[in-house]
Short mmCIF file of C-alpha atoms in Angstrom, two decimals:
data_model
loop_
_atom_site.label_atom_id
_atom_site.label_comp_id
_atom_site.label_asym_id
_atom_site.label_seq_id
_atom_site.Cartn_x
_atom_site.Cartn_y
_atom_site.Cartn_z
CA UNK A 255 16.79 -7.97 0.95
CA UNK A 256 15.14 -8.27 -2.76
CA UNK A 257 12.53 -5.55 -3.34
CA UNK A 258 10.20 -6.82 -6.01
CA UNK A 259 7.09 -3.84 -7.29
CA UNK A 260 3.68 -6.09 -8.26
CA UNK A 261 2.94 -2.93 -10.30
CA UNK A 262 -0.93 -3.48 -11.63
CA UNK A 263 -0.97 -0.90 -13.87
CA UNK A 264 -1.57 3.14 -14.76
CA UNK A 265 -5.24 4.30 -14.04
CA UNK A 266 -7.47 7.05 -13.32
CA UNK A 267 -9.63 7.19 -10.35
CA UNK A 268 -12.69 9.58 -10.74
CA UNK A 269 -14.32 11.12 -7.72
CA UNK A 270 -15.93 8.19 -6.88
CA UNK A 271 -12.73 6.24 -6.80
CA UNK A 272 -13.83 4.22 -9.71
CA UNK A 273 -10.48 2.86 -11.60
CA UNK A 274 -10.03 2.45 -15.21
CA UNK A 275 -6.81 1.51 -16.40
CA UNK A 276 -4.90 3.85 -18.55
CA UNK A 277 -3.76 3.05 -22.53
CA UNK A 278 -1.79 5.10 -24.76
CA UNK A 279 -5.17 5.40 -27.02
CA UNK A 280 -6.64 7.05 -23.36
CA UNK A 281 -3.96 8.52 -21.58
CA UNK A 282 -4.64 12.44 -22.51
CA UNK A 283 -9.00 11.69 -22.69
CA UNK A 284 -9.70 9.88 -19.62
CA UNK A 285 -10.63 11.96 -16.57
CA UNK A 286 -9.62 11.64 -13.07
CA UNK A 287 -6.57 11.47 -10.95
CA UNK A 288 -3.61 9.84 -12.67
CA UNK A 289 -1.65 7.27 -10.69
CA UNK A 290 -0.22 3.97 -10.53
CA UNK A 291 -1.60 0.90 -8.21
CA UNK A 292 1.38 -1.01 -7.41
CA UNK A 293 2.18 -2.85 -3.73
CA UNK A 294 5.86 -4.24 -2.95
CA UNK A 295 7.04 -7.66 -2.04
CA UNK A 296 10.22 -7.61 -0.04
CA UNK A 297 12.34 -10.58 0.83
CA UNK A 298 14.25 -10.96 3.34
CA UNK A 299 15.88 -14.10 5.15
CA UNK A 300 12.99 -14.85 7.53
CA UNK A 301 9.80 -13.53 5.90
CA UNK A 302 8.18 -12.62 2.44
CA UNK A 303 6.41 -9.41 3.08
CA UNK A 304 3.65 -7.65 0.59
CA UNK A 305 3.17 -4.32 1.62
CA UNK A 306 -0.23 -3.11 0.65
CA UNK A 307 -2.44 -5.75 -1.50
CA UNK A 308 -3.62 -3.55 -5.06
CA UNK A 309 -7.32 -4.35 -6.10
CA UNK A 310 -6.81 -7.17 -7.38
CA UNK A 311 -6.40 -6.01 -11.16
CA UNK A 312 -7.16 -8.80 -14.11
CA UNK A 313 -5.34 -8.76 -17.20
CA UNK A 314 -7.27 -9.94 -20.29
CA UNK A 315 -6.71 -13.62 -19.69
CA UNK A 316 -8.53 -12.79 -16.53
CA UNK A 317 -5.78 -13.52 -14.32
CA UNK A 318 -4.90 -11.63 -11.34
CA UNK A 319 -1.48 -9.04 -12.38
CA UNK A 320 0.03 -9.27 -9.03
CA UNK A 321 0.02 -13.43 -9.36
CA UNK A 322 1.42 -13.29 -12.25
CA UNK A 323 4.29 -11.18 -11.76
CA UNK A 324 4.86 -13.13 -8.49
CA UNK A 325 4.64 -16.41 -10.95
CA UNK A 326 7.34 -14.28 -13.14
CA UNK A 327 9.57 -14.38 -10.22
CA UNK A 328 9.33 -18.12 -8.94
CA UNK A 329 7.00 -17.04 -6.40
CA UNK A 330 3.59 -18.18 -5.31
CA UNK A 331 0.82 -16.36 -3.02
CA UNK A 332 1.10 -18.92 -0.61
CA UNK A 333 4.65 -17.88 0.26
CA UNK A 334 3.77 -15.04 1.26
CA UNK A 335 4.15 -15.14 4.92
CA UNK A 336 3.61 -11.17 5.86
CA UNK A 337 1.05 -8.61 4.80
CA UNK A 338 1.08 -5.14 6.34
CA UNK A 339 -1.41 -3.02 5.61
CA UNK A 340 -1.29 0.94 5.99
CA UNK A 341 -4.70 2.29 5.15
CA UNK A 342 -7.96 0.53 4.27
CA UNK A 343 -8.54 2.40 0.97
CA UNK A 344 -9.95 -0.19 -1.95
CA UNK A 345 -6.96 0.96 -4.11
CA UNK A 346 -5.09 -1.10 -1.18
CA UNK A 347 -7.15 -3.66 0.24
CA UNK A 348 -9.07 -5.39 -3.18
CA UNK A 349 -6.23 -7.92 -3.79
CA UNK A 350 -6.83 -9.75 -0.60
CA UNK A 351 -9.91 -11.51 -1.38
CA UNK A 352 -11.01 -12.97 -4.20
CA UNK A 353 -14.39 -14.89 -5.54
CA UNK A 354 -13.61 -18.73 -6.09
CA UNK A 355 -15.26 -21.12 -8.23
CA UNK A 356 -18.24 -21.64 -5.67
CA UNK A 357 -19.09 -18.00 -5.70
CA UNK A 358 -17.82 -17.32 -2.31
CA UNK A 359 -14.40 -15.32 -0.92
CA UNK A 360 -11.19 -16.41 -0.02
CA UNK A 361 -7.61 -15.39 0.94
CA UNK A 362 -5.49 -14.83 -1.96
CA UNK A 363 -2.77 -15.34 0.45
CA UNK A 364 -4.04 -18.02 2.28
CA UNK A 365 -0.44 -18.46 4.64
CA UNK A 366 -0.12 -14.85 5.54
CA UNK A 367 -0.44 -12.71 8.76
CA UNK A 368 -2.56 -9.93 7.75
CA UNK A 369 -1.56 -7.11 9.73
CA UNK A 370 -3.93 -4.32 10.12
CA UNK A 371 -4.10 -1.04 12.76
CA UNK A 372 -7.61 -1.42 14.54
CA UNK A 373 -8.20 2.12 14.77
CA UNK A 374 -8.08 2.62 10.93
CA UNK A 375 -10.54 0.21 10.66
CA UNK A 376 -12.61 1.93 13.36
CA UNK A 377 -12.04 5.31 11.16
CA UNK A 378 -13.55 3.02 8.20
CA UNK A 379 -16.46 1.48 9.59
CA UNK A 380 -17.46 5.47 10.49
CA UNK A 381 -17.30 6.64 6.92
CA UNK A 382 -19.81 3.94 5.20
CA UNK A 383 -20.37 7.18 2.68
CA UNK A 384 -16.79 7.46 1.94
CA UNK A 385 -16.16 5.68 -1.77
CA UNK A 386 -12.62 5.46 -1.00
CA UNK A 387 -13.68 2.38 1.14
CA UNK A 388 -14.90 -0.73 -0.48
CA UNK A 389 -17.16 -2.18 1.99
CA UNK A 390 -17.54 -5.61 0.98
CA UNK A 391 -14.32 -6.14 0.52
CA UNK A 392 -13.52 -5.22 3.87
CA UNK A 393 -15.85 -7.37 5.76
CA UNK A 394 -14.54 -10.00 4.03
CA UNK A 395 -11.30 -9.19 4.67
CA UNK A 396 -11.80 -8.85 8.36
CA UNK A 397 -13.32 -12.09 8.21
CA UNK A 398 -10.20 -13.53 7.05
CA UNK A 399 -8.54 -16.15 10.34
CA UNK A 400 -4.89 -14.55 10.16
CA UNK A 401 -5.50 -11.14 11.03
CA UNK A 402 -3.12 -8.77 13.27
CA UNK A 403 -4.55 -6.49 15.42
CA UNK A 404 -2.11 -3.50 15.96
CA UNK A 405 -3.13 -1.12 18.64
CA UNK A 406 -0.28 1.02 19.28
CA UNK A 407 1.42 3.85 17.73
CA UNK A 408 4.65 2.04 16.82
CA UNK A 409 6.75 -0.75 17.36
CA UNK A 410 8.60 -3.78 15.90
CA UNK A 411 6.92 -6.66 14.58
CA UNK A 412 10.08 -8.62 13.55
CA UNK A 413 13.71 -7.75 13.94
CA UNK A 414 13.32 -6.55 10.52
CA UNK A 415 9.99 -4.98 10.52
CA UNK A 416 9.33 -1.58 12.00
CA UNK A 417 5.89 0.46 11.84
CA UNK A 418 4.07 3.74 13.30
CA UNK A 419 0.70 4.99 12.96
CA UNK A 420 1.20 8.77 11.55
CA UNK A 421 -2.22 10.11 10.12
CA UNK A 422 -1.78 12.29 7.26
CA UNK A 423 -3.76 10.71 4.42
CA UNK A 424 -6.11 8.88 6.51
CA UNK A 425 -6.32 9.65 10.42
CA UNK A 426 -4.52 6.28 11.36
CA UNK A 427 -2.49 5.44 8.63
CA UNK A 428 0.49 3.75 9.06
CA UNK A 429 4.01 3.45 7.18
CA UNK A 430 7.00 0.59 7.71
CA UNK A 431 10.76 0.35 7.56
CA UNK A 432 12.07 -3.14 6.96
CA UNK A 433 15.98 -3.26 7.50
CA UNK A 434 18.41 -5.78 6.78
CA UNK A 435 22.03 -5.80 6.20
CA UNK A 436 22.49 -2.34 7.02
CA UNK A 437 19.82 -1.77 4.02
CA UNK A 438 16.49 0.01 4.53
CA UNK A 439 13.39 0.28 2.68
CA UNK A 440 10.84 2.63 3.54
CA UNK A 441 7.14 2.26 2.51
CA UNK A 442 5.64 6.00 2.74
CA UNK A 443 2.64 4.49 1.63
CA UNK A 444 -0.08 7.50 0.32
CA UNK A 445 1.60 9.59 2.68
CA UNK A 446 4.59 9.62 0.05
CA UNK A 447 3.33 8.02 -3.29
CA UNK A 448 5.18 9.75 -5.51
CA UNK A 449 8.39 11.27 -6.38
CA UNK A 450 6.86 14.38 -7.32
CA UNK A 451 5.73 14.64 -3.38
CA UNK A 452 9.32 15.66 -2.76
CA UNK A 453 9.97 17.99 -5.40
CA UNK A 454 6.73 20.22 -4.46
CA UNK A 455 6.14 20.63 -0.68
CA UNK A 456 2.54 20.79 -0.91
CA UNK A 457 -0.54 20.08 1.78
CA UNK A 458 -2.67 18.37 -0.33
CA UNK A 459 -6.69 18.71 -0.19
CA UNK A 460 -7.24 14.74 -0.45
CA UNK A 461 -5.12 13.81 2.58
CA UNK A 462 -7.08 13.88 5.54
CA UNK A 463 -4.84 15.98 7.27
CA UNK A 464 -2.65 17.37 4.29
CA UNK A 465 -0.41 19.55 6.40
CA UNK A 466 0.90 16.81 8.63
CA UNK A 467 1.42 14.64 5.79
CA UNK A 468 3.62 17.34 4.09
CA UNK A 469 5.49 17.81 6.89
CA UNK A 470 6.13 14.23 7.51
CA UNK A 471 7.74 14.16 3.97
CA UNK A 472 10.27 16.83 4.91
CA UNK A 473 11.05 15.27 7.87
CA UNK A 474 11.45 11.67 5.81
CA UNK A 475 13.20 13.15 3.27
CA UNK A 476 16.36 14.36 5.43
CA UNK A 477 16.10 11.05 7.07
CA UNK A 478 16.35 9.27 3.95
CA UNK A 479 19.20 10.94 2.38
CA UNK A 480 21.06 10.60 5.94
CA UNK A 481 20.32 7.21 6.23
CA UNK A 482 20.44 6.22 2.71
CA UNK A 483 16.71 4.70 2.42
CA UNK A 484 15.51 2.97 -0.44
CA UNK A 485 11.79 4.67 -0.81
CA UNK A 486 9.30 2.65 -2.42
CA UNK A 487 6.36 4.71 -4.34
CA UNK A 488 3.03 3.04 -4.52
CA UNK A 489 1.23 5.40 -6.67
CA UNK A 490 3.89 7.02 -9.12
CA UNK A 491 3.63 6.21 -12.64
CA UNK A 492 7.20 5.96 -13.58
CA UNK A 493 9.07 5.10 -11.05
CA UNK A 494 9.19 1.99 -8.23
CA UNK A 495 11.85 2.43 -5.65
CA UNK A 496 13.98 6.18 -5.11
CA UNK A 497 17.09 6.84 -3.43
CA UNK A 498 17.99 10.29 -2.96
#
């Protein structure tokens, strides 16, 4: 499989999960929680598979960062033929959609199955207070004609493609394994975003549940080093894909 990171950038997200995107002039001044925004495409022989989606970050020629690094690599959005989604957070859903010329949304993957767990989105729909969620971004996601409805608490969706629903950040949050070739990437999703998540064992207060989430990581991380997992970090500044 080829592992490509659409990295969109460093930012800080303040409290009300506002993101502005971090310089070297701002780096030390800016407030907020420091962390990158940066969804995975993997390729494998049957399917081209974003995990998570960004928010759809512009660069100052106005043009979507995730396109063009998928430009970079001889890639266009309408290859992509699988996108798996494991929370509903804006930081992960924004670079779905985007406004066209006639002022109204489309797919910025027009050819993809959009796979999404239903109760997540239930959890979202009950939390219209919650600025983690971006609300009109969502409906118009959900509007979208390719969507997946997953329902149970794990399973295959591909020979490849493995998923289960285990809470932790958000209550039905969900991470993947795609294996090929005796390979395997794991996508830990906000559940494991950083490297630093293995270093400190830590229950952390914005997790929904932080305990379980911690916990999960220990159990991942023996997993990973017995099984030789590649681990792929969506929010760490420095660093893309870990093996341990």
């Amino acid at each position: 499989m080829k592992i490509i990171p659409l990295k969109e950038g460093n930012f800080s997200a303040s409290k009300t999960k506002d993101f502005t995107l971090l310089t070297e002039e701002n780096f030390d001044t800016v407030k907020g929680i420091k962390m990158s925004v940066q969804p995975f495409l993997i390729i494998t022989e049957n399917d081209y598979i974003l995990l998570d989606a960004g928010i759809g970050w512009k660069n100052d020629q106005g043009t979507s960062v995730l396109s063009t690094i998928l430009h970079k690599n001889g890639i266009s959005p309408g290859q992509i033929t699988k996108l798996l989604f494991s929370h509903l957070h804006k930081d992960h859903i924004d670079g779905t959609v985007r406004l066209n010329d006639e002022g109204s949304f489309e797919a910025v993957f027009p050819n993809a199955e959009i796979y999404i767990q239903k109760r997540e989105l239930d959890f979202a729909l009950e939390n219209k207070e919650n600025p983690s969620f971006d609300f009109e971004r969502l409906e118009q996601l959900i509007a979208l004609p390719n969507i997946v409805w997953m329902e149970e608490n794990e399973g295959q969706i591909t020979e490849e493609i493995f998923y289960e629903v285990v809470g932790g950040h958000t209550p039905f949050m969900q991470v993947f394994w795609i294996k090929e070739n005796g390979e395997t990437a794991f996508y830990g999703a906000d559940d494991l975003p950083q490297a630093s998540y293995l270093k400190y064992h830590l229950a952390y207060k914005s997790d929904f549940d932080g305990r379980k989430a911690m916990e999960l990581r220990l159990k991942w991380e023996k997993e990973a080093r017995e099984e030789n997992w590649k681990i792929l970090l969506y929010h760490d500044l420095e660093q893309s894909v870990i093996e341990l």
